[in-house]
Every structure is written in C-alpha cells, then in structure tokens.
Amino acid sequence: MKNNSMRTKKTFMIQKCIAFALLVINCQFLIIYSNAQGIAINITGAAADNSAMLDISSSVAGPSGATGSRMGILIPRISLSSNSDVSGFNTPLATSLMVYNDGVSGLSPAGFYYWNGTQWIQAMGPQGPTGNNGAAGSTGATGLLGTGTATGNTTYWDGSQWALNSSNIYNAGGNVGIGTTSPEFKLTLDKGATTPDGGILALGTYGSGTDLSSTGAGSKLIWYPKKGAFRAGYVDGTQWNNANIGDYSTSLGHCTKANGTYSVAMGDWTTASGNYSIAMGWGTKAVGTYSLAMGSATEANGHLSVAMGLSSVANGEASVAIGRSTRANGLYSTAIGYDNTAGGIVSVAIGNGNTASGNFSTALGLITTASSYGSFTLGRYNVGGGTADSWVDTDPIFEIGIGSGTGVNAANAMTVLKNGNVGIGNINPGQKLTIEGTIGILESGTSPTYHTIFQGGNQNANITYTLPVVQASASGQLLQNDGSGVLSWAASGVPSGAVLMWAGLFNAIPSGWLLADGSAVSRSTYSNLYSAIGTTYGVGNGSTTFNLPKSSMSYGNRFQVDNSGSLTTGLVSYWDMEGNSNDLWGSSNGTNTSITFSSANGKISQGAGFNGSSSKITGTVTMPTSAYTVSAWLYWGGSGSSTSN
C-alpha cells in the first residue's frame, strides 16, 4: 500500500507537470494566435471574435446546462470610502477601470463601479426613457455631506456643494419648521431672532395646474393658484370646493362662500356671489355685480347696490339701504333709518316707517308717504296720494304732515300742489293761497303782545276781491270797493281840490294839503290838484305853475278880510281868533274906515260896517303875534307839505 501510494503520488505529480507544460505550450500558441485575431478563453476551443481583443465565454450560453458548463468573470472586489477614493491603486487610474465596491466603507450602494477619469461611477443597468431636462445649476466641488447638529436637519445647495443647513428648514418627525428647529405644527414659520422680517411667498400660475379636489368640511387654509383664490377658516360642507370658488376670490371665516369673480366673503355664513361683490358680517348676501352687503342678514341684490345694517335689502340698481329693515327697491333709490321703503325711481326715504313710492320722490319723518311723482313730504302721517310715474298738476308736490295716524287720522299742515296752489289747513287748494281757519298777524318786537286777527264767518258763496294793479301814488291813500269786489286806491276819502276848515297852527300844514292863499304852485308837482281846478284861480306863469284859491270867511254881500289884512268893499266879514268871534255891525256913509284889533291874543275888540253902495275903502289890519286859526286849507292829493308866508 505504501508503494502504491507513492506510485500514485508520483503519477499525480507527473500528470500535474505535464498539464502545466501543456498549458504553457498552449498559452504560447494563443499569444501568438492573438496577434492575428485576439485572445479567446473558453473550454470549447472556439476562436475569439474578430472585434474583441479578449473573448471569454462559457460552453453553454443558454439558460441551462451541465454543471461546470457555465462560468463567468470575477471582477476584483474592494471597499471604496468615497467616489474619489484611489488609495492602494497605482495612480493615475486608467479611465474605465472597473471594480466591485462592497459598500461597507462609505461609498454606497454596493455594485460595479468604473473610473471615469475623475471619480468612481456606479455602473447602472438598462435605462428607461429620458425625462425632461431640469434647470441648469451651478457646478462645484463634489463630496459627501457631513453630520448635522440639529434633529431633522435638511440640506441645501451653498453655491458649490450640498451642505447641511443650520437655520432654515427642519423636518422633525413629520412637522416641518422654517426658521425653527422645533416646529409645533405640520408647518411652522419663524422669522428668527437674527432675521429682520419674515413672510410667506407662494407662487403659482393662474389657469394652469390641477383642479382643487372636493375638500369637504373642516378647518382649512387654501391658496389656489389656478384660480388665484384664497381661503382660510372653517366650512361645514362644500363651500370651498372647486365649483364654489370664484376666480381671484377671497373667503375668510366660518362657512363663508365667495363664488363670484373678484369677490370677497368674510365673517359667518356670508355669501358673495356677484362679480366684484363684497359680503361681510353675519348671513349677508352680495348678489349684484359690484354690490356690498355688510352687517347682519343684509342683501345687496342690485347691480352696484349697497345694503348695511340689520335685515336691510337693496334690490334696485345702484340702490342704497342702510339701517334696520330698510328696503331700496327702486332704481337709484335710497332708504335710511328704520323700516323705510324707497320704491320709486331715484326716490329717498329717511326716518321711521316712511314710504317714497313716487318716482323722484322724498319721504322724511315718521310714517310719511310720498306717492306723487317728484313729491316731497315731511312730518308725520301726511295725507299723500297722487300719480307715481307722471306729472299731474293737481297732485301734491310738497306736504307737511301733522296727522295722528293713517287713513282718516292723517292730516297736513301745508299742501302745495304742482299747479302752484298752496293750502294751509287745506289739502285741495283751489287758489294760489287757500287758508282754512283764522289768520293772525302778531305785532313786531322781541316780546309781541297784540295781534290782528282775520276770521271768516259762515258764507253761502265765495267772496272775491280784485286788487289794484299798481301801488298807491301818494301817502295816505286807501283801498275802496266799487261794489263788485274791484279795489282801487283813493285819497283818504277827500277829493283833490277840496277846501276844509283847519283848527291847527298856521304853519303846521298836514301832509297832502296846501294853504289856500292864492300862491302859484307847480303844475307837475301838484298834478292831481291841477287836474281838479286848472287855472280857475289864476294861470300862474302861464306854463309850469297855476294859482291856488285865496280863501276867506265871507257871509252874504258884505266886505271880507283875507289873511293878508286887506279889506274888500261890498262885503261884511269877520275873523275868528282862537275860537272867539264878535260880529261886525254898524253902518257907513262910504267914507274910509279902519278896523282896529286888540293885542290880546288876536281877539276882535271892535268893528265897523258900511252899506253895499259905498265905494272901495281900505284899512290896515294888525295881525296877532301869537297863534291864531286860519279859516281853510286846500287838499291837493299828494304827499309832503307846503308853507305859506
């Protein structure tokens, strides 16, 4: 056995030596053969492919075969610490040098890597379709990121490489913080102690992107770039679904809805459905384009309408309803206050319970009604009435109400009709001024006491007076009735040219009177008198003046004494001095005589007489020096006064 064993061993060694010798011989032949074709390594003896310098193949290429018939090539296996690790290699490394990295020393994942001339690149498998190119970024140094210091730290590009940040974005267990390392909510923003200001900028493109999904109920913050819309607050249903979001709209608060373009809804249960509309408060609705609804349960339904307050409604275009339960229904109408209604075109109702139903009408006060076209009412509980949309002369245009209620309790203090008739205490005036009741005129002054009252009695027919068409021509003229109601100006009941006795002083001539002394006066100044007497008592200067009568007291065919002191024959006369008179008596044979007066206050102390056949006699009269009575004054019918010498 021992010999056999030794024999066998020798044989093995001989066989091994023979095999090695044959391999050397064979390799020599292959190398030589490769000069013409390339090197082929296989167990089949197949020649190398003409295109390959080294062609390594197994005996079986298919999916199955005998054990040992399928073999591969084994690439060197090393551990790389980074994609730039060349330690242990003879440098420089040849481009396309391939190794297998086991992924345990730093560079991962494990796999085949090749040197691209600057770094190790993982050899990848077959690639899918090429995607769109991204934006070109800055190039810089490459390398691995280091270990950060804060939990949830994220990376950023510092301009040359990716680096760990120290004050920007953190992801801590699902909560993301910007400017904070401890985000409290899913997204927490903090400007930080060293940052001068903070803010949020979210960019998007209007009209592009995915439609907002049906979000349903809940508390939400939505920025929707596709419609340029913003939402914040809480909804209990579909208020903030895509179908209820208007382009460029804003909706804030509780269950608000802004489905109009450029609309804004704020508060609780508000709706802004009109384009460019605004609804604010509780339960307000802005339906009209460019409408505004504010307060509680207000509605702005008309185009360009405004509703503010509590339960106010603006239905008309460009209408305004402000206050509580006001209604502006008419075009361009306005209702302000409590429970007012402006129904007419361009109508106004202000106060409490007023109604302006006529076009262009205004109702002010307490429960007044402006029913007539273009009418104006104020006060309370006026009568009202009239045509709302057209001008009727007999309709009221102005009313002051003083009633105590509606219907039979309504009343007007004043009514002005469209024909210009005015009624005081009368709602249907038939004249320019109709007064029902008593007229009182109070004296002037700061504390008037007395007044004049005009009070009409019971009449069975109308009484009409026609006034003069001109003003009185002189002071002191009075109105006189011609018996048929036509009034004219008259001179105090005294006609021009009248001569009356005067018991006053000689030089105290009343207004409108002249001294009957025969003097010449102006024809134009005293035209009324000139028309009455003409030139009966003298022509004056023959053109511009005329003479007044020369008055004296004359009785029978006697002599007279005028106020100049002359005596005239054929008459016997006397003077009345201070109301004392003494008859002149006696006879004369025609000789001259004289009358002498006493000096005691102008009293006559003696006299003389003569017959009518005597010739002219003259005498001298000494006029009294004190007051005396002149026999007559002449009325000329004008104003002012005259004096006598």
XYZ file of N, CA and C in Angstrom, residues 371-548:
534
model
N -96.202 109.688 -2.453
C -96.745 108.858 -3.528
C -96.680 109.539 -4.883
N -96.676 110.845 -4.894
C -96.768 111.600 -6.136
C -95.402 111.742 -6.798
N -95.415 111.809 -8.097
C -94.213 111.985 -8.913
C -93.493 113.276 -8.507
N -92.215 113.150 -8.106
C -91.421 114.314 -7.742
C -91.842 114.997 -6.468
N -92.583 114.334 -5.592
C -93.107 114.979 -4.384
C -92.123 114.892 -3.223
N -92.370 115.762 -2.215
C -91.529 115.841 -1.019
C -92.446 115.937 0.194
N -92.255 115.021 1.152
C -93.083 115.034 2.357
C -92.200 114.982 3.594
N -92.706 115.604 4.666
C -92.016 115.530 5.954
C -93.051 115.651 7.065
N -92.591 115.448 8.281
C -93.518 115.459 9.414
C -93.926 114.057 9.804
N -95.249 113.873 10.017
C -95.743 112.546 10.342
C -97.170 112.390 9.814
N -97.484 111.206 9.384
C -98.834 110.830 8.954
C -99.462 111.882 8.025
N -98.780 112.165 6.922
C -99.367 113.088 5.949
C -100.447 112.378 5.135
N -101.212 113.158 4.365
C -102.320 112.589 3.587
C -101.800 111.831 2.375
N -100.850 112.408 1.629
C -100.264 111.736 0.481
C -101.199 111.650 -0.702
N -100.906 110.678 -1.583
C -101.718 110.475 -2.770
C -101.073 111.066 -4.003
N -101.606 110.700 -5.172
C -101.106 111.219 -6.433
C -100.577 110.124 -7.335
N -100.214 110.517 -8.561
C -99.716 109.595 -9.578
C -98.212 109.440 -9.434
N -97.722 108.196 -9.434
C -96.321 107.928 -9.110
C -95.373 108.171 -10.267
N -95.824 107.973 -11.513
C -94.886 107.965 -12.630
C -95.121 109.060 -13.664
N -95.967 110.043 -13.381
C -96.184 111.142 -14.326
C -96.600 112.398 -13.571
N -96.427 113.545 -14.215
C -96.727 114.839 -13.604
C -98.196 115.185 -13.796
N -98.890 115.398 -12.701
C -100.299 115.805 -12.716
C -100.410 117.089 -11.907
N -100.953 118.161 -12.522
C -100.966 119.483 -11.891
C -101.672 119.510 -10.545
N -102.689 118.702 -10.393
C -103.473 118.740 -9.153
C -102.935 117.803 -8.073
N -101.819 117.124 -8.357
C -101.194 116.266 -7.345
C -100.315 117.107 -6.423
N -100.120 116.662 -5.184
C -99.244 117.408 -4.266
C -97.779 117.244 -4.638
N -97.031 118.329 -4.513
C -95.581 118.281 -4.694
C -94.850 118.458 -3.371
N -95.574 119.031 -2.363
C -94.973 119.236 -1.048
C -96.057 119.115 0.019
N -95.737 118.337 1.076
C -96.687 118.157 2.171
C -95.948 118.162 3.505
N -96.557 118.836 4.484
C -96.089 118.756 5.873
C -97.174 118.042 6.667
N -96.858 116.819 7.101
C -97.847 116.020 7.802
C -97.905 116.328 9.283
N -99.140 116.380 9.817
C -99.339 116.599 11.263
C -100.401 115.638 11.795
N -100.598 114.508 11.096
C -101.640 113.577 11.495
C -101.282 112.777 12.724
N -102.285 112.081 13.240
C -102.095 111.226 14.413
C -102.131 109.752 14.052
N -102.343 109.441 12.792
C -102.407 108.065 12.345
C -102.673 108.024 10.855
N -102.869 106.827 10.335
C -103.137 106.676 8.916
C -104.633 106.817 8.644
N -104.977 106.825 7.367
C -106.382 106.889 6.986
C -107.016 108.208 7.364
N -108.156 108.159 8.074
C -108.887 109.374 8.441
C -108.117 110.209 9.453
N -107.125 109.632 10.092
C -106.350 110.365 11.083
C -105.156 111.092 10.479
N -104.944 110.942 9.173
C -103.860 111.655 8.509
C -104.269 113.104 8.271
N -103.300 114.016 8.327
C -103.598 115.437 8.130
C -102.331 116.157 7.691
N -102.539 117.295 6.978
C -101.435 118.130 6.522
C -101.537 119.517 7.126
N -100.420 120.054 7.577
C -100.382 121.458 7.972
C -100.320 122.345 6.746
N -99.588 121.891 5.720
C -99.476 122.648 4.475
C -99.431 121.682 3.307
N -100.068 122.076 2.223
C -100.065 121.295 0.993
C -99.792 122.239 -0.171
N -98.796 121.894 -0.983
C -98.506 122.659 -2.193
C -98.744 121.749 -3.388
N -99.623 122.187 -4.281
C -99.913 121.408 -5.476
C -98.943 121.770 -6.593
N -98.900 120.916 -7.617
C -97.982 121.143 -8.727
C -98.410 122.304 -9.620
N -99.649 122.786 -9.477
C -100.083 123.971 -10.215
C -99.731 125.259 -9.484
N -99.061 125.148 -8.340
C -98.644 126.316 -7.584
C -99.582 126.727 -6.488
N -100.737 126.106 -6.379
C -101.684 126.456 -5.321
C -101.176 125.955 -3.972
N -101.358 126.815 -2.959
C -100.878 126.499 -1.616
C -102.064 126.442 -0.667
N -102.113 125.373 0.084
C -103.172 125.233 1.070
C -102.601 125.150 2.466
N -103.137 125.994 3.374
C -102.775 125.928 4.790
C -104.002 125.433 5.533
N -103.886 124.224 6.059
C -105.046 123.590 6.661
C -106.013 123.059 5.624
N -105.606 123.026 4.361
C -106.469 122.581 3.268
C -105.626 121.750 2.314
N -106.079 120.548 1.963
C -105.284 119.645 1.133
C -105.620 119.757 -0.344
N -106.658 120.511 -0.707
C -107.035 120.690 -2.112
C -107.251 122.175 -2.403
N -106.203 122.988 -2.310
C -106.373 124.426 -2.517
C -106.769 124.740 -3.958
N -107.813 125.555 -4.097
C -108.267 125.943 -5.427
C -107.691 127.258 -5.881
N -107.038 127.996 -4.996
C -106.431 129.264 -5.335
C -104.940 129.207 -5.008
N -104.223 130.270 -5.393
C -102.801 130.309 -5.122
C -102.515 130.202 -3.632
N -103.425 130.753 -2.798
C -103.301 130.572 -1.362
C -104.686 130.341 -0.781
N -104.844 129.171 -0.195
C -106.105 128.839 0.464
C -105.812 128.555 1.928
N -106.471 129.362 2.797
C -106.257 129.206 4.233
C -107.573 128.787 4.862
N -107.539 127.668 5.509
C -108.733 127.169 6.180
C -108.581 127.423 7.675
N -109.336 128.433 8.191
C -109.222 128.793 9.595
C -108.936 130.265 9.763
N -108.489 130.662 10.935
C -108.267 132.057 11.310
C -106.840 132.477 11.001
N -106.684 133.769 10.553
C -105.372 134.336 10.279
C -105.041 135.335 11.371
N -103.886 135.226 11.963
C -103.449 136.168 12.985
C -102.127 136.786 12.606
N -102.019 138.135 12.765
C -100.781 138.851 12.498
C -100.322 139.459 13.806
N -99.164 139.027 14.267
C -98.654 139.474 15.560
C -97.792 140.706 15.371
N -97.869 141.623 16.343
C -97.048 142.825 16.255
C -95.579 142.449 16.310
N -94.751 143.337 15.778
C -93.320 143.082 15.770
C -92.723 143.391 17.132
N -91.487 142.976 17.322
C -90.803 143.221 18.587
C -90.339 141.925 19.203
N -89.499 142.066 20.219
C -88.949 140.878 20.867
C -89.964 140.163 21.743
N -90.931 140.911 22.278
C -91.970 140.305 23.121
C -93.333 140.812 22.674
N -93.787 140.372 21.509
C -95.064 140.887 20.996
C -96.227 140.477 21.889
N -97.179 141.401 22.008
C -98.347 141.157 22.859
C -99.638 141.153 22.064
N -99.757 142.119 21.154
C -101.020 142.289 20.443
C -100.916 141.727 19.028
N -102.034 141.351 18.488
C -102.056 140.835 17.134
C -103.388 141.169 16.484
N -103.358 141.059 15.152
C -104.559 141.300 14.364
C -105.102 139.970 13.883
N -106.365 139.775 13.989
C -106.993 138.512 13.616
C -107.968 138.747 12.472
N -107.838 137.916 11.429
C -108.817 137.892 10.353
C -109.576 136.580 10.469
N -110.818 136.676 10.663
C -111.618 135.478 10.872
C -112.834 135.518 9.956
N -112.938 134.532 9.093
C -114.059 134.475 8.169
C -115.293 133.904 8.834
N -116.450 134.494 8.522
C -117.695 133.969 9.058
C -118.283 132.921 8.136
N -119.420 132.422 8.510
C -120.090 131.444 7.663
C -120.601 132.129 6.397
N -120.294 131.572 5.264
C -120.659 132.159 3.977
C -121.418 131.128 3.157
N -122.331 131.648 2.320
C -123.045 130.749 1.416
C -122.558 130.885 -0.016
N -121.529 131.717 -0.230
C -120.946 131.893 -1.563
C -119.531 132.422 -1.400
N -118.713 132.253 -2.450
C -117.355 132.771 -2.418
C -117.363 134.288 -2.516
N -116.484 134.937 -1.801
C -116.308 136.382 -1.870
C -114.974 136.650 -2.545
N -115.007 137.467 -3.627
C -113.812 137.717 -4.416
C -113.482 139.196 -4.412
N -112.223 139.531 -4.176
C -111.738 140.902 -4.262
C -110.601 140.939 -5.275
N -110.650 141.948 -6.171
C -109.599 142.147 -7.157
C -108.757 143.339 -6.741
N -107.480 143.132 -6.487
C -106.598 144.187 -6.005
C -106.159 145.090 -7.145
N -105.729 146.317 -6.832
C -105.197 147.216 -7.862
C -103.935 146.634 -8.486
N -103.668 147.034 -9.725
C -102.501 146.504 -10.428
C -101.259 147.330 -10.158
N -101.408 148.528 -9.507
C -100.262 149.383 -9.217
C -100.276 149.751 -7.742
N -99.149 150.278 -7.276
C -99.022 150.739 -5.907
C -99.711 152.093 -5.757
N -100.054 152.454 -4.524
C -100.654 153.765 -4.262
C -99.709 154.870 -4.704
N -100.267 155.927 -5.260
C -99.443 157.019 -5.786
C -99.093 158.056 -4.742
N -99.746 158.027 -3.588
C -99.479 159.041 -2.567
C -99.706 158.458 -1.187
N -99.036 159.088 -0.227
C -99.208 158.661 1.149
C -100.623 158.946 1.627
N -101.158 158.038 2.398
C -102.472 158.228 2.973
C -103.619 157.724 2.131
N -103.305 157.165 0.930
C -104.387 156.653 0.102
C -104.953 155.369 0.686
N -106.246 155.140 0.433
C -106.947 153.988 0.967
C -107.527 153.159 -0.160
N -107.764 151.842 0.125
C -108.442 150.976 -0.837
C -109.943 151.220 -0.755
N -110.557 151.329 -1.916
C -112.009 151.487 -1.945
C -112.617 150.432 -2.849
N -113.810 149.975 -2.530
C -114.526 148.923 -3.250
C -115.543 149.572 -4.179
N -115.571 149.064 -5.434
C -116.531 149.637 -6.377
C -117.896 148.971 -6.293
N -118.078 148.086 -5.321
C -119.358 147.401 -5.166
C -119.391 146.026 -5.778
N -118.406 145.720 -6.650
C -118.351 144.389 -7.272
C -117.093 143.635 -6.873
N -116.371 144.162 -5.893
C -115.173 143.489 -5.415
C -113.893 143.990 -6.035
N -113.977 144.992 -6.942
C -112.776 145.552 -7.547
C -112.283 146.687 -6.663
N -111.061 146.592 -6.166
C -110.494 147.574 -5.262
C -109.582 148.525 -6.013
N -109.567 149.775 -5.574
C -108.685 150.782 -6.167
C -108.215 151.713 -5.068
N -107.168 152.501 -5.374
C -106.613 153.428 -4.398
C -107.371 154.750 -4.439
N -107.716 155.257 -3.277
C -108.396 156.552 -3.175
C -107.711 157.392 -2.106
N -107.858 158.734 -2.240
C -107.140 159.663 -1.359
C -107.891 159.874 -0.061
N -107.786 158.975 0.810
C -108.329 159.102 2.170
C -109.784 159.548 2.199
N -110.523 159.386 1.140
C -111.917 159.799 1.086
C -112.118 161.271 0.775
N -111.058 162.084 0.551
C -111.147 163.517 0.257
C -110.657 163.737 -1.162
N -111.467 164.305 -2.063
C -111.023 164.519 -3.445
C -110.060 165.686 -3.538
N -109.202 165.651 -4.561
C -108.293 166.774 -4.802
C -109.101 168.035 -5.098
N -108.683 169.180 -4.517
C -109.373 170.452 -4.695
C -110.310 170.802 -3.567
N -110.519 169.872 -2.639
C -111.420 170.156 -1.522
C -110.792 171.175 -0.581
N -111.644 172.080 -0.001
C -111.201 173.080 0.964
C -111.931 172.826 2.273
N -111.163 172.604 3.331
C -111.751 172.299 4.630
C -111.200 173.236 5.687
N -111.998 173.353 6.753
C -111.548 174.139 7.891
C -110.423 173.406 8.613
N -109.485 174.144 9.182
C -108.355 173.584 9.922
C -108.201 174.323 11.232
N -108.160 173.602 12.309
C -108.080 174.224 13.626
C -106.678 174.208 14.184
N -105.717 173.779 13.367
C -104.350 173.712 13.858
C -103.608 175.012 13.682
N -102.287 174.954 13.929
C -101.443 176.133 13.808
C -101.261 176.523 12.351
N -100.936 177.794 12.166
C -100.807 178.363 10.831
C -99.743 177.661 10.006
N -98.626 177.353 10.632
C -97.515 176.758 9.888
C -97.428 175.236 10.036
N -98.431 174.586 10.573
C -98.437 173.117 10.718
C -99.321 172.515 9.642
N -98.854 172.542 8.399
C -99.668 172.103 7.264
C -99.659 170.582 7.205
N -100.800 169.914 7.161
C -100.830 168.450 7.084
C -100.275 167.955 5.754
N -99.814 166.697 5.754
C -99.330 166.087 4.527
C -100.464 165.980 3.521
N -100.199 166.375 2.273
C -101.200 166.310 1.215
C -102.077 167.549 1.108
N -101.823 168.593 1.926
C -102.634 169.821 1.931
C -101.753 171.024 1.647
N -102.388 172.082 1.069
C -101.736 173.367 0.814
C -102.577 174.484 1.428
N -101.915 175.549 1.822
C -102.616 176.718 2.338
C -103.330 177.438 1.193
N -104.611 177.656 1.354
C -105.389 178.320 0.295
C -105.141 179.813 0.353
N -103.958 180.227 -0.188
C -103.545 181.624 -0.092
C -103.374 182.274 -1.448
N -103.783 181.587 -2.555
C -103.696 182.151 -3.890
C -102.328 182.106 -4.508
N -101.355 181.441 -3.857
C -99.998 181.400 -4.402
C -99.936 180.496 -5.622
N -98.870 180.694 -6.435
C -98.644 179.880 -7.632
C -97.816 178.658 -7.259
N -98.238 177.478 -7.725
C -97.533 176.220 -7.438
C -97.312 175.457 -8.736
N -96.448 174.420 -8.671
C -96.069 173.659 -9.862
C -97.224 172.808 -10.374
N -97.406 172.852 -11.684
C -98.455 172.036 -12.295
C -98.084 170.539 -12.271
N -96.777 170.220 -12.408
C -96.363 168.811 -12.417
C -96.311 168.231 -11.014
N -95.825 169.016 -10.050
C -95.752 168.519 -8.676
C -97.135 168.267 -8.113
N -98.074 169.166 -8.401
C -99.432 169.044 -7.876
C -100.388 168.737 -9.023
N -100.061 167.646 -9.746
C -100.825 167.313 -10.959
C -102.275 166.958 -10.644
N -102.510 166.232 -9.513
C -103.893 165.879 -9.166
C -104.739 167.134 -8.924
N -104.172 168.099 -8.192
C -104.890 169.344 -7.912
C -105.095 170.161 -9.184
N -104.061 170.185 -10.019
C -104.176 170.943 -11.270
C -105.272 170.365 -12.149
N -105.370 168.980 -12.143
C -106.432 168.351 -12.931
C -107.804 168.723 -12.399
N -107.894 168.969 -11.088
C -109.198 169.262 -10.480
C -109.634 170.717 -10.677
N -108.720 171.708 -10.497
C -109.136 173.117 -10.533
C -108.569 173.891 -11.714
N -107.534 173.340 -12.362
C -106.965 174.024 -13.521
C -106.483 175.422 -13.191
N -106.839 176.384 -14.057
C -106.414 177.788 -13.873
C -107.568 178.665 -13.406
N -108.534 178.035 -12.735
C -109.710 178.778 -12.270
C -109.311 179.958 -11.409
N -108.283 179.818 -10.602
C -107.905 180.864 -9.665
C -106.635 181.583 -10.098
N -106.216 181.341 -11.315
C -105.057 182.041 -11.860
C -104.175 181.102 -12.649
N -103.572 181.665 -13.724
C -102.768 180.844 -14.637
C -101.339 180.711 -14.178
N -100.975 181.311 -13.083
C -99.599 181.257 -12.623
C -98.691 181.957 -13.610
N -97.607 181.277 -14.016
C -96.714 181.870 -15.010
C -97.137 181.542 -16.427
N -98.266 180.891 -16.562
C -98.820 180.583 -17.869
C -98.338 179.293 -18.484
N -97.362 178.622 -17.846
C -96.848 177.380 -18.439
C -96.622 176.279 -17.406
N -95.863 176.548 -16.370
C -95.486 175.499 -15.419
C -96.148 175.643 -14.075
N -96.842 176.749 -13.797
C -97.488 176.932 -12.497
C -98.942 177.328 -12.678
N -99.681 177.238 -11.601
C -101.067 177.702 -11.555
C -101.332 178.235 -10.163
N -102.429 179.057 -10.024
C -102.723 179.702 -8.743
C -103.717 178.901 -7.924
N -103.432 178.906 -6.605
C -104.363 178.315 -5.654
C -105.494 179.302 -5.365
